[in-house]
Structure formats: structure tokens, C-alpha cells
CSV table of C-alpha atoms in Angstrom, one decimal:
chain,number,residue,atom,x,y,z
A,1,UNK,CA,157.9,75.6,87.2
A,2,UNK,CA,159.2,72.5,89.3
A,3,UNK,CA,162.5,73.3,91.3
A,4,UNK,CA,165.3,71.5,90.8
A,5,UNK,CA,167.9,71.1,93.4
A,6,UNK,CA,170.2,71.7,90.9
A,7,UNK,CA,168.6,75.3,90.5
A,8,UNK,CA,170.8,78.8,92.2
A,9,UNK,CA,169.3,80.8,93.4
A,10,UNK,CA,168.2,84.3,92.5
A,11,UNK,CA,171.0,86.5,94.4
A,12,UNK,CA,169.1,89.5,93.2
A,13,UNK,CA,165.6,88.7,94.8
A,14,UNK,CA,163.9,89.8,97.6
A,15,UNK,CA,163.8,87.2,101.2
A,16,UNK,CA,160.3,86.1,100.6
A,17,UNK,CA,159.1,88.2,104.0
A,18,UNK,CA,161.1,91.1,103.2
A,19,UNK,CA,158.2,93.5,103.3
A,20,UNK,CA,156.6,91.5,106.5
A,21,UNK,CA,156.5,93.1,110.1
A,22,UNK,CA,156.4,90.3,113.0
A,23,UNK,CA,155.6,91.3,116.5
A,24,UNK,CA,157.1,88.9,118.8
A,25,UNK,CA,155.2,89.1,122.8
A,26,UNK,CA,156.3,85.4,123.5
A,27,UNK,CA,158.4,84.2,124.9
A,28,UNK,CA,161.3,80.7,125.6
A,29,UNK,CA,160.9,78.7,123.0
A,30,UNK,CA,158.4,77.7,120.3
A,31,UNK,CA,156.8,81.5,119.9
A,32,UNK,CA,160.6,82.7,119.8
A,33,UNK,CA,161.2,79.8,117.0
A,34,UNK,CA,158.8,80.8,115.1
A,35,UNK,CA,159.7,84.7,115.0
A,36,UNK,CA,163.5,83.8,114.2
A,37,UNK,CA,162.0,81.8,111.2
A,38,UNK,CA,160.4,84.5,109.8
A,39,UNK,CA,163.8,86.6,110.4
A,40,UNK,CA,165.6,84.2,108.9
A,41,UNK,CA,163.4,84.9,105.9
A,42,UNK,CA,163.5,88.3,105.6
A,43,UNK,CA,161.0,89.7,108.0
A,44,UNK,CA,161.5,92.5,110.8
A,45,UNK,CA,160.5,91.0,114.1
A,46,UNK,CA,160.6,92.7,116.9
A,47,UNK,CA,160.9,91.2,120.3
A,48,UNK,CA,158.7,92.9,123.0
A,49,UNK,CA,160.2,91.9,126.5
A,50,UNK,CA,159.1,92.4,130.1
A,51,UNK,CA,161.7,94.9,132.2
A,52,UNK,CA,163.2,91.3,133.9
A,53,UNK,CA,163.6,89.9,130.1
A,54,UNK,CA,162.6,86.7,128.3
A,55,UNK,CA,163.2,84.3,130.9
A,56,UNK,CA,165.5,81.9,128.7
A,57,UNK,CA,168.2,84.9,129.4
A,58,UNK,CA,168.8,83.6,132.7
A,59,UNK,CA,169.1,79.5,131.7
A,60,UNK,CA,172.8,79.5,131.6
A,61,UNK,CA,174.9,76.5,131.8
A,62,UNK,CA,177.5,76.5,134.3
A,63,UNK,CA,180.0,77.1,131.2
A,64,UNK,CA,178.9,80.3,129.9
A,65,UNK,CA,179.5,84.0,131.5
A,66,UNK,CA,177.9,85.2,133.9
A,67,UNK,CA,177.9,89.3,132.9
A,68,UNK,CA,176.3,88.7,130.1
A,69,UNK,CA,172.6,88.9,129.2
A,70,UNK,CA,172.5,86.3,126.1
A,71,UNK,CA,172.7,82.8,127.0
A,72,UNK,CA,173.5,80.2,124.7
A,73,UNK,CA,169.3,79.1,125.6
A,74,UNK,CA,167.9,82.4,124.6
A,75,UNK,CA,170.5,82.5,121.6
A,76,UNK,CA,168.6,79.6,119.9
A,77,UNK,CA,165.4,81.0,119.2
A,78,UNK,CA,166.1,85.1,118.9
A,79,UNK,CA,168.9,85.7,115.7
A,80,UNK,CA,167.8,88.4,113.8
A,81,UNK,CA,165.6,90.2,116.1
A,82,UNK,CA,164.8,93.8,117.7
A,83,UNK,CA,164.7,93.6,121.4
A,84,UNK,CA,162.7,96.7,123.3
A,85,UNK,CA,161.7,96.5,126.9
A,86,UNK,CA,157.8,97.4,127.8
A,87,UNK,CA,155.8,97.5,130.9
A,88,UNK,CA,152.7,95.8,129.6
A,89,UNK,CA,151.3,96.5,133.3
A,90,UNK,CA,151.4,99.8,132.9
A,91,UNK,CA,149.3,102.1,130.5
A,92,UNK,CA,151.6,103.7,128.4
A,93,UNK,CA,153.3,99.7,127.6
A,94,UNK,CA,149.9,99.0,126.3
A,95,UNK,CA,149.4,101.7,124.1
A,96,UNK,CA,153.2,101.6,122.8
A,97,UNK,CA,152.5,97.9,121.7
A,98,UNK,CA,149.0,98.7,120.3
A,99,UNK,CA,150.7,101.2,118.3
A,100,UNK,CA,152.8,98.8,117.1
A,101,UNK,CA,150.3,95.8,116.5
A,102,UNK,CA,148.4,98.6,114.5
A,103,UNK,CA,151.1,98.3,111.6
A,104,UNK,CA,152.2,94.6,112.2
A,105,UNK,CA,151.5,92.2,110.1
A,106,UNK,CA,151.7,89.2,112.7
A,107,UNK,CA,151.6,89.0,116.5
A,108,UNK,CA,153.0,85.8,118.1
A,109,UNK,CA,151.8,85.2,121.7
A,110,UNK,CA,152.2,83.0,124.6
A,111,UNK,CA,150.1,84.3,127.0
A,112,UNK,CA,147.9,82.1,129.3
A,113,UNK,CA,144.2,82.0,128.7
A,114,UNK,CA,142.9,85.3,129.9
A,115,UNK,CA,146.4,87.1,130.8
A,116,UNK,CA,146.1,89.4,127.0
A,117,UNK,CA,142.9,90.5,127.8
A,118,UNK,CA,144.0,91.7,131.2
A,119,UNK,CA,147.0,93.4,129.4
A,120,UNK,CA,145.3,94.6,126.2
A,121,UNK,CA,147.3,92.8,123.8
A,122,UNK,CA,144.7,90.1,123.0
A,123,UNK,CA,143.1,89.5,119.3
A,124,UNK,CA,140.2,91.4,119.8
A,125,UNK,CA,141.8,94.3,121.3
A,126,UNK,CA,144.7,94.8,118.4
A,127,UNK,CA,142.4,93.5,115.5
A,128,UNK,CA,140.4,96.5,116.1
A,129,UNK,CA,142.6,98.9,114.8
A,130,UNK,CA,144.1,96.2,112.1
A,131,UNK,CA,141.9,94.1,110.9
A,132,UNK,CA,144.6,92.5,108.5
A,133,UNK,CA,146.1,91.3,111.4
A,134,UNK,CA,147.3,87.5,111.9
A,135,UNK,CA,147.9,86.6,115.6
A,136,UNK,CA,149.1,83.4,116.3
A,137,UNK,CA,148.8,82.5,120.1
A,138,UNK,CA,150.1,79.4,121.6
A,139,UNK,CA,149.2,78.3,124.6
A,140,UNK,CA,149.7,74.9,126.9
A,141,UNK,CA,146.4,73.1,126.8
A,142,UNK,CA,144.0,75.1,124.5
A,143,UNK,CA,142.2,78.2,125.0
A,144,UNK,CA,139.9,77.6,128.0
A,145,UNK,CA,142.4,76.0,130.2
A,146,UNK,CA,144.6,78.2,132.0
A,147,UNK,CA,146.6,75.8,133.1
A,148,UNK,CA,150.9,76.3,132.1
A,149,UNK,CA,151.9,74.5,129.6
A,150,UNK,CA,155.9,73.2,130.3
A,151,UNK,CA,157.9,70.8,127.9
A,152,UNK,CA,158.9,68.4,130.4
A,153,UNK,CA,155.3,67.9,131.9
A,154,UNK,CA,153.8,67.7,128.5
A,155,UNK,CA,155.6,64.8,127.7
A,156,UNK,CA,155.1,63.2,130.2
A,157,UNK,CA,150.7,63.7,129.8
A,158,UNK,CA,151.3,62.8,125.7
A,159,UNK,CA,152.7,59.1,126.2
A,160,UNK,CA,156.1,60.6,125.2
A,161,UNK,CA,158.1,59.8,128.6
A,162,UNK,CA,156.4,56.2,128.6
A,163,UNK,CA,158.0,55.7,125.5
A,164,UNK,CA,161.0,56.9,125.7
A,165,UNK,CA,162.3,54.2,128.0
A,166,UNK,CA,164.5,50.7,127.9
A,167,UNK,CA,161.9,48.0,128.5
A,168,UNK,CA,161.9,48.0,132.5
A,169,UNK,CA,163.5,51.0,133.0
A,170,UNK,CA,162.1,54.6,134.3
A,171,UNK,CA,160.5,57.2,131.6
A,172,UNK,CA,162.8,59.4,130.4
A,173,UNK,CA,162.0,63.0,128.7
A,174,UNK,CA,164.0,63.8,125.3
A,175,UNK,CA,166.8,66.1,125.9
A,176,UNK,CA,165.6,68.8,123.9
A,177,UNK,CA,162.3,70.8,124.4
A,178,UNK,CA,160.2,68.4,121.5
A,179,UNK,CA,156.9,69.4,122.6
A,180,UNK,CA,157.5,73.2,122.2
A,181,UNK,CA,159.7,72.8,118.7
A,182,UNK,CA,156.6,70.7,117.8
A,183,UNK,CA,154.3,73.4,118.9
A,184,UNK,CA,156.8,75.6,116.7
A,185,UNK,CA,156.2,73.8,113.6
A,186,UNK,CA,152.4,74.2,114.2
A,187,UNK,CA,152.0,77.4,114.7
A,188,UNK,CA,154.5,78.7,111.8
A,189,UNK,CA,152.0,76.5,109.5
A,190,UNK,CA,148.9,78.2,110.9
A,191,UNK,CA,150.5,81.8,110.7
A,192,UNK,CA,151.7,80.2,106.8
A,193,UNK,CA,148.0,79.5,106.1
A,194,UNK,CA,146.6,82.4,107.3
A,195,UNK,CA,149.0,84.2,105.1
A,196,UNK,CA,148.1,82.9,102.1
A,197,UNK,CA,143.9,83.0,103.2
A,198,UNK,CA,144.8,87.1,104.1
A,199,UNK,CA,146.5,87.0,100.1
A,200,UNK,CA,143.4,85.8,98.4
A,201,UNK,CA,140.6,87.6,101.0
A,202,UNK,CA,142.4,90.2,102.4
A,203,UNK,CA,141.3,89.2,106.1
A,204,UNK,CA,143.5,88.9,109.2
A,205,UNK,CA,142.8,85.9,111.7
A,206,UNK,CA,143.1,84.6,115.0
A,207,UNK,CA,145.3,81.1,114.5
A,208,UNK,CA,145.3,79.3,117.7
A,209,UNK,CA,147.6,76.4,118.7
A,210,UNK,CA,148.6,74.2,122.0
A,211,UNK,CA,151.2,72.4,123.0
A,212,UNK,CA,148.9,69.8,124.5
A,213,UNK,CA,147.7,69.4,120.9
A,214,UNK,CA,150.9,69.7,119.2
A,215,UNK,CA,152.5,66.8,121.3
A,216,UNK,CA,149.3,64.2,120.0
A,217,UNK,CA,149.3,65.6,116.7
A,218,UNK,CA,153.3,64.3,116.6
A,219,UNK,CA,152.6,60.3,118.3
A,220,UNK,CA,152.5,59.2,114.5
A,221,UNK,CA,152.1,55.2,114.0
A,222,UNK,CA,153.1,55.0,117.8
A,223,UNK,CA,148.9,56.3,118.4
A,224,UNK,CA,147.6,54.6,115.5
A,225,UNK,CA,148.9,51.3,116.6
A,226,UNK,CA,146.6,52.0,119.5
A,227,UNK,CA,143.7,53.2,118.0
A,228,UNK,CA,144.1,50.1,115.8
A,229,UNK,CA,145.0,47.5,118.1
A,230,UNK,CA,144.1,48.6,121.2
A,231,UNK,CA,147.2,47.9,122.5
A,232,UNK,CA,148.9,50.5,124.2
A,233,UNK,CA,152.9,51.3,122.9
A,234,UNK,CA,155.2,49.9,124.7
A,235,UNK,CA,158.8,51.1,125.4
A,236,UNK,CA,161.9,50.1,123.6
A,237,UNK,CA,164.3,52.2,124.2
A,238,UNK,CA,165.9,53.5,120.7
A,239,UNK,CA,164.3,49.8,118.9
A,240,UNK,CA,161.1,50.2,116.4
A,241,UNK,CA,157.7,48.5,117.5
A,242,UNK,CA,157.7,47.6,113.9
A,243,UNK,CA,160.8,47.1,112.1
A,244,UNK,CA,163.9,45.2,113.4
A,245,UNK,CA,166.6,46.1,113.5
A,246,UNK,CA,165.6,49.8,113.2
A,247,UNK,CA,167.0,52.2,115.8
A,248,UNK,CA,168.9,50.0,118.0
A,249,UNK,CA,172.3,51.3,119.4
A,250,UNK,CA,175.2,48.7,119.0
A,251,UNK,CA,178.5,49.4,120.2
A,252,UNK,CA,181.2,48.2,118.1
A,253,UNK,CA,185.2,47.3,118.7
A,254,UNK,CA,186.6,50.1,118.4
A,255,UNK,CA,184.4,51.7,120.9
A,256,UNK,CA,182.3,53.7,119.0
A,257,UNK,CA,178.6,52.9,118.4
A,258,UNK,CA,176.4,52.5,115.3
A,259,UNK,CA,172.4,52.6,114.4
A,260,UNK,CA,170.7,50.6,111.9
A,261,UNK,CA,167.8,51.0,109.7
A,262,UNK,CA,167.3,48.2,107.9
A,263,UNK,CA,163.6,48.6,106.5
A,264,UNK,CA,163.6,46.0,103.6
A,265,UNK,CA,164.5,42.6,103.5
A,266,UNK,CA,166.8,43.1,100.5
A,267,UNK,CA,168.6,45.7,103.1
A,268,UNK,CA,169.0,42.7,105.5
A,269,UNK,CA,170.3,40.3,103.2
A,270,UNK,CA,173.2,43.3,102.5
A,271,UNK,CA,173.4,43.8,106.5
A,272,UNK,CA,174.3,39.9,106.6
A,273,UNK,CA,176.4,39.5,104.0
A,274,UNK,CA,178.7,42.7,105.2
A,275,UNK,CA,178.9,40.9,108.5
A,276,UNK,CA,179.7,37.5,107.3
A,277,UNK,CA,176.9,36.0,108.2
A,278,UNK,CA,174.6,35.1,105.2
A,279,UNK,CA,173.1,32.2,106.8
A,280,UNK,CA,170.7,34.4,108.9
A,281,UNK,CA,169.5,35.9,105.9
A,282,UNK,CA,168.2,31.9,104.9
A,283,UNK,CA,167.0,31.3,108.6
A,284,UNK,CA,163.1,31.1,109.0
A,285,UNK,CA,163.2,33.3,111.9
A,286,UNK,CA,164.9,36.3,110.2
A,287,UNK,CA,163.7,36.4,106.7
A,288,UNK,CA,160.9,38.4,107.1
A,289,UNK,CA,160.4,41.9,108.6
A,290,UNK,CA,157.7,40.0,110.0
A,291,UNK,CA,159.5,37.2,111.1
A,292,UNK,CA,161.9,39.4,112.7
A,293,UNK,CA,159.5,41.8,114.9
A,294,UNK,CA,159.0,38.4,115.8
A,295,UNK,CA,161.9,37.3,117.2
A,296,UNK,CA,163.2,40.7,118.2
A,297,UNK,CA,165.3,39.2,121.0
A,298,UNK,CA,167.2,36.7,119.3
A,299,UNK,CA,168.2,38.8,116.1
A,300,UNK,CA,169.4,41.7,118.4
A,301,UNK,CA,171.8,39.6,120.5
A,302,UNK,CA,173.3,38.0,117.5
A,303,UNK,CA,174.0,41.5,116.1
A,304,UNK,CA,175.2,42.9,119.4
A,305,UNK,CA,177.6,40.5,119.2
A,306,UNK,CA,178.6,40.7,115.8
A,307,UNK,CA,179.1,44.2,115.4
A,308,UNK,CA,180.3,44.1,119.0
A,309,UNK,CA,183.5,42.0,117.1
A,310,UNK,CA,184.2,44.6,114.2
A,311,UNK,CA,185.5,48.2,113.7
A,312,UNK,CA,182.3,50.2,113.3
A,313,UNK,CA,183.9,52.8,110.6
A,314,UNK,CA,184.8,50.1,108.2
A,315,UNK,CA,181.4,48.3,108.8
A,316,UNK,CA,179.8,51.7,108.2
A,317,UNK,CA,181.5,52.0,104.8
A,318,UNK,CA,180.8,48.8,103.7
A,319,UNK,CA,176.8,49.0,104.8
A,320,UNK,CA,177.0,52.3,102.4
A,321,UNK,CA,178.0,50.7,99.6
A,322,UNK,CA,175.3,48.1,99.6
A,323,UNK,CA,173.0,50.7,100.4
A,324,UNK,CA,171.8,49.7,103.7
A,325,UNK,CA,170.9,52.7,106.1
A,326,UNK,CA,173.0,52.9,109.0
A,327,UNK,CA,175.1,56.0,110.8
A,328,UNK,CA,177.6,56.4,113.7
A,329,UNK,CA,176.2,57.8,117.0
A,330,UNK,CA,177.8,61.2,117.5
A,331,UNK,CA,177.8,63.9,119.5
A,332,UNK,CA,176.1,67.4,119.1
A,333,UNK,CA,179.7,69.2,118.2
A,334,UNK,CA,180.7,66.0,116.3
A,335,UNK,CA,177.4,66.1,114.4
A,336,UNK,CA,177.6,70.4,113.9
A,337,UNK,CA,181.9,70.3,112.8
A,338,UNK,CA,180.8,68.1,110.0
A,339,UNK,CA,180.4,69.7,106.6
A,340,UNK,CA,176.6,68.4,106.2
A,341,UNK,CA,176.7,70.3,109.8
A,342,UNK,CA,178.6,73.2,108.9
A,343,UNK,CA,176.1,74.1,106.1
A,344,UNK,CA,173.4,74.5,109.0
A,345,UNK,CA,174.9,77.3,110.7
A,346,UNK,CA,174.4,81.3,111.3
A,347,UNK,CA,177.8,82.7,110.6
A,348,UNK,CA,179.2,84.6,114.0
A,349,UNK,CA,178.9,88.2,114.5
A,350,UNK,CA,181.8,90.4,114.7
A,351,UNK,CA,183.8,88.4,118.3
A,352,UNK,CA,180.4,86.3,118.4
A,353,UNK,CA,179.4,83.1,118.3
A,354,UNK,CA,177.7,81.4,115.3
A,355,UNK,CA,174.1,80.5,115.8
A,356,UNK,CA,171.4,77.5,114.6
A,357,UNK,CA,169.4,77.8,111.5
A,358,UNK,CA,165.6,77.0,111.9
A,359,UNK,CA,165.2,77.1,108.2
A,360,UNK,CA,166.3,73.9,106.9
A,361,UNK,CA,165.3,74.3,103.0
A,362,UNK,CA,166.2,76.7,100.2
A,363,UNK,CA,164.5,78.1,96.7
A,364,UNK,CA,165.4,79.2,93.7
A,365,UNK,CA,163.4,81.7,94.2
A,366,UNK,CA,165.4,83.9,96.9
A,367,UNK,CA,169.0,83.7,97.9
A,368,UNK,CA,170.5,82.0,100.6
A,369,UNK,CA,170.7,83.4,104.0
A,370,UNK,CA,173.6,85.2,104.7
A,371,UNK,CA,174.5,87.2,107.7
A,372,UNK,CA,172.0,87.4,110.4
A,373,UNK,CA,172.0,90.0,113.4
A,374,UNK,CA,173.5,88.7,116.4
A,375,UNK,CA,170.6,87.9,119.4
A,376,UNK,CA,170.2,91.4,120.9
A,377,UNK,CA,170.9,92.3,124.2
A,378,UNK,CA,168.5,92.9,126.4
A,379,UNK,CA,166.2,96.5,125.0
A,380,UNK,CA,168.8,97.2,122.8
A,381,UNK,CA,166.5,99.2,120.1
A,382,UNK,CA,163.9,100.0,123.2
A,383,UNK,CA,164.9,103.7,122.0
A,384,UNK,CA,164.4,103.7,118.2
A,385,UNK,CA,160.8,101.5,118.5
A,386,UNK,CA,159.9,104.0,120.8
A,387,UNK,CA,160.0,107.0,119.2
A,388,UNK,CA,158.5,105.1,116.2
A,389,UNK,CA,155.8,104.4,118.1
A,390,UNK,CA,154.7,107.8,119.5
């Protein structure tokens, strides 16, 4: 049966991966992602960490406290998980998490090329004893390069940096970790797929995803108008290389700043009219899309002027009423306090903070996500896993 977005939700159903068992052995951000998605939904996940901890416990902005072990970094990625501490150099760390792969249903994994094998966590190894198993491993460049794989150089190799620039100005990288929550999204659909292929064969597999590959995978029309053209991209700062105006930032008088994205001609004619100037709509140079890319330069600084004249919140109302696409630029905490924002959150634990959804849809088919357990400490349930385990 189609859903409707006007369906509820069964309060009485199951989360869809109530009955699933994720081992997490990865570690920052996109593995971590992943396993708080499928916590989110239901499933137990169960973070195995190194004696020092995931690493992201230690990025700490210069506003958060120092004593304790969750930063607001680490907090992003690890709501609703198990934390235990194991020594995967050590004999005993290897067997506890083979014990524990044995009756897992996934394994997510960051490891360089060769570093699971020389810690007996890799595919081979764990599939032996479960051959249902799915393990997803992500690593930076694909599976025979053992080169790291970081954000911030990754988008810089993928054309991302380049782009991401005002025409004459230096490269800049985005400022949040794109490449890994694009990485994320990969790997969640090959662990999704392999799911569904273990439903209908009943065989585990080895999904395998980079970041390298994620990041091209993600340049959209910004590749194909090379591989069409030749033609290589070339920066804009926030503007489109195809539609205008589309993304541009223009600061209106009441110092706040707007963004438009005006993809039809009918949307321009609206855009004109709500600034009082219909006449651009009839000029030969603007009544086009076409026409327009054209003459990028001339259109912009008429609007930047314009809107530079007029209060952007009554503009904004009016562009919403005719229906052409525009929005104010706000801040993270402006963007989060609104309701649309509010609806996104993790409610806070008991003298918590709240926390970030990564699952941004809902079914009528299970009920919304309610409270979620708090990111755990540092080997906070290294005790009860273990005596599971033996």
C-alpha cells in the first residue's frame, strides 16, 4: 500500500531493526553515522573502542568541559550505543570481538587496508564462524591502497576545494566533514542491500566502500558538465554554473542576508515584480535562464542592489507568496530553535544535552523515535559485553 504522509504511525510496532545486532569497530565519523542510524532504528550497536577511545572524544571546542569524556564531536555520530573497551592487540581482545562478530548481524569497520587482518577482525576471519555476516568496511581510497583517508584532504583530491571558492579567491573546504557523511550514506545503502540480498538468499557479504569513491560519486552535474564539455568547473562561490540567480548570497537593509533560487522563468518574472522592477523581466538579456547564465554579471549587481535597498523579511514573505524559492541565511542554532528544526532533534537525557537525528524520514509502518540513550562514556557496558562474551 502507498504511504501517505498523512498516515500515523503504528505506535504498537516494532523499530524496523529491533531484532538486529550491529558491531561498531570504527571509528570518527561516517562508520559511527552509520551505527547511530541503525540505533536510531531500533538495532543494538555496540561500540568496540581502543583503551585511548574513539579519537573524536578528544576534539573538543574550547567551550565544552574538559573532565568529561563526550565531546560535543563524538556526541554526533554515537546516540544510542554500547561502549566497551578492547585491546585488539592483545589475544584475549581478539577472541572477545570474534565472539561477538559470531552473533552479530553487521560489522562496520574503518580499518586501513591490511590493519583487520593483522588484528583478526577482518571479513574472512569473522565470516568463518558466521557466514550470515554483513561487514561493511570503509576505507580512504579503496581496498589496495593503504593510504589514510582524511575529510579535509579528500576534498581537496575530488575537485571539492576548487569549487568551493569566490572566483579569484583561495579553495576553501566545507565546514562540515562532507566527504565522510557522504561515505556514510554509501555505506548504510550497501549494508541496506546486503540486507535485503541476505533476506532472499540467506548469505552474508563483504560490502566495501571509500571515501575517495564516495566524494566522485557526489560531483553530480558539476562532473558531468566536464565529461560533457570538457570544460573543467569553475568556482563561484555559493552562484550555480547553470541557473542564475540560484545560490547567490545578497545582503539586504536590514542587515540580514537572503538566497535565491529562481529555476524558472515564470519564478523570475515573480522575483521582478516583488522587487518593482518588471522591466527586467521584458529585457533581452534576462528573459531566459539562458540568457541570464549569460549575463551572470549584470543581473547579479542589479539585484545586489536592489535587495541591498529593501528589508529582507518582508521581501521573503512576499517571494513566498508568489511562489518563488528563496530563504534567509541563518545560523546553525537559528536554523535548530526553529520548529521545522526542533522536530530534528534527540530529546536530552536526564541533565543532558539533546542530540542530532541522522534519520530524516518516518513510516507508517513503525513509530517515531522517541527517547534515545545518551552517547556512553567511555567502556561504560565493557563489563556486561564481557561476561556475555565468555
Amino acid at each position: 500500500m502507498p504511504l501517505s504522509s498523512s498516515a500515523h504511525p503504528d505506535s504498537t510496532a516494532p523499530l524496523p531493526f529491533a531484532d538486529l545486532t550491529v558491531l561498531e569497530l570504527a571509528s570518527v565519523l561516517a562508520g559511527p553515522q552509520v551505527g547511530q542510524f541503525f540505533a536510531e532504528l531500533g538495532a543494538t550497536v555496540l561500540k568496540v573502542e581502543a583503551p585511548a577511545g574513539d579519537v573524536t572524544r578528544t576534539w573538543k571546542t574550547p567551550a565544552e568541559a574538559p573532565e568529561t569524556d563526550v565531546s560535543a564531536y563524538f556526541s554526533c555520530a554515537n546516540w544510542g550505543k554500547q561502549s566497551i573497551v578492547v585491546d585488539l592487540t592483545t589475544n584475549a581482545g581478539q577472541q572477545q570481538v570474534q565472539r561477538l562478530a559470531a552473533r552479530a548481524d553487521v560489522v562496520l569497520a574503518s580499518y586501513k587496508p591490511g590493519d583487520a587482518e593483522k588484528l583478526g577482525v577482518d571479513y574472512a576471519t569473522l565470516s568463518q564462524q558466521n557466514p550470515q555476516l554483513i561487514y561493511a568496511h570503509l576505507t580512504g581510497y579503496g581496498p589496495q591502497a593503504a593510504r589514510a583517508g582524511y575529510d579535509a584532504v579528500l576534498q581537496a583530491e575530488a575537485g571539492f576545494m576548487h569549487l568551493n571558492a569566490q572566483p579569484g579567491q583561495e579553495p576553501q573546504k566545507m565546514p562540515v566533514a562532507m566527504i565522510d557523511l557522504l561515505a556514510a550514506h554509501q555505506l548504510k545503502e550497501g549494508v541496506l542491500t546486503a540486507l535485503y540480498r541476505r533476506a532472499c538468499t540467506g548469505q552474508g557479504a563483504l560490502v566495501e566502500v571509500s571515501l575517495l569513491d564516495s566524494a566522485l560519486a557526489s560531483l553530480a552535474n558539476q562532473a558531468a558538465t566536464w565529461l560533457v564539455t570538457g570544460h573543467d568547473p569553475r568556482p563561484l562561490g555559493s552562484g550555480h554554473p547553470s541557473i542564475v540567480p540560484y545560490g547567490t548570497v545578497y545582503p539586504a537593509s536590514n542587515g540580514r542576508s537572503l538566497v535565491l533560487a529562481v529555476g524558472a522563468d515564470r519564478q523570475f518574472r515573480n522575483l521582478c515584480a516583488a522587487l518593482a522592477r518588471p522591466e527586467w523581466a521584458a529585457d533581452a538579456r534576462f528573459q531566459t535562464n539562458e540568457a541570464r547564465v549569460a549575463h551572470r554579471r549584470e543581473l547579479e549587481t542589479l539585484l545586489r542592489q536592489r535587495i541591498g535597498e529593501v528589508d529582507s523579511d518582508e521581501l521573503l514573505g512576499q517571494l513566498e507568496k508568489l511562489g518563488v524559492p528563496a530563504g534567509a541565511v541563518r545560523t546553525v542554532g537559528e536554523a535548530l530553535t526553529l520548529e521545522s528544526g526542533q522536530k530534528m532533534l534527540l530529546p536530552a537525557a536526564k541533565g543532558g544535552f539533546p542530540g542530532l537525528r541522522t534519520v530524516a524520514f518516518g513510516s507508517s509502518g513503525w513509530p517515531q523515535i522517541g527517547q534515545l540513550a545518551a552517547p556512553p562514556p567511555l567502556g561504560q557496558h565493557s563489563a556486561d559485553w564481557e561476561a556475555q562474551s565468555e
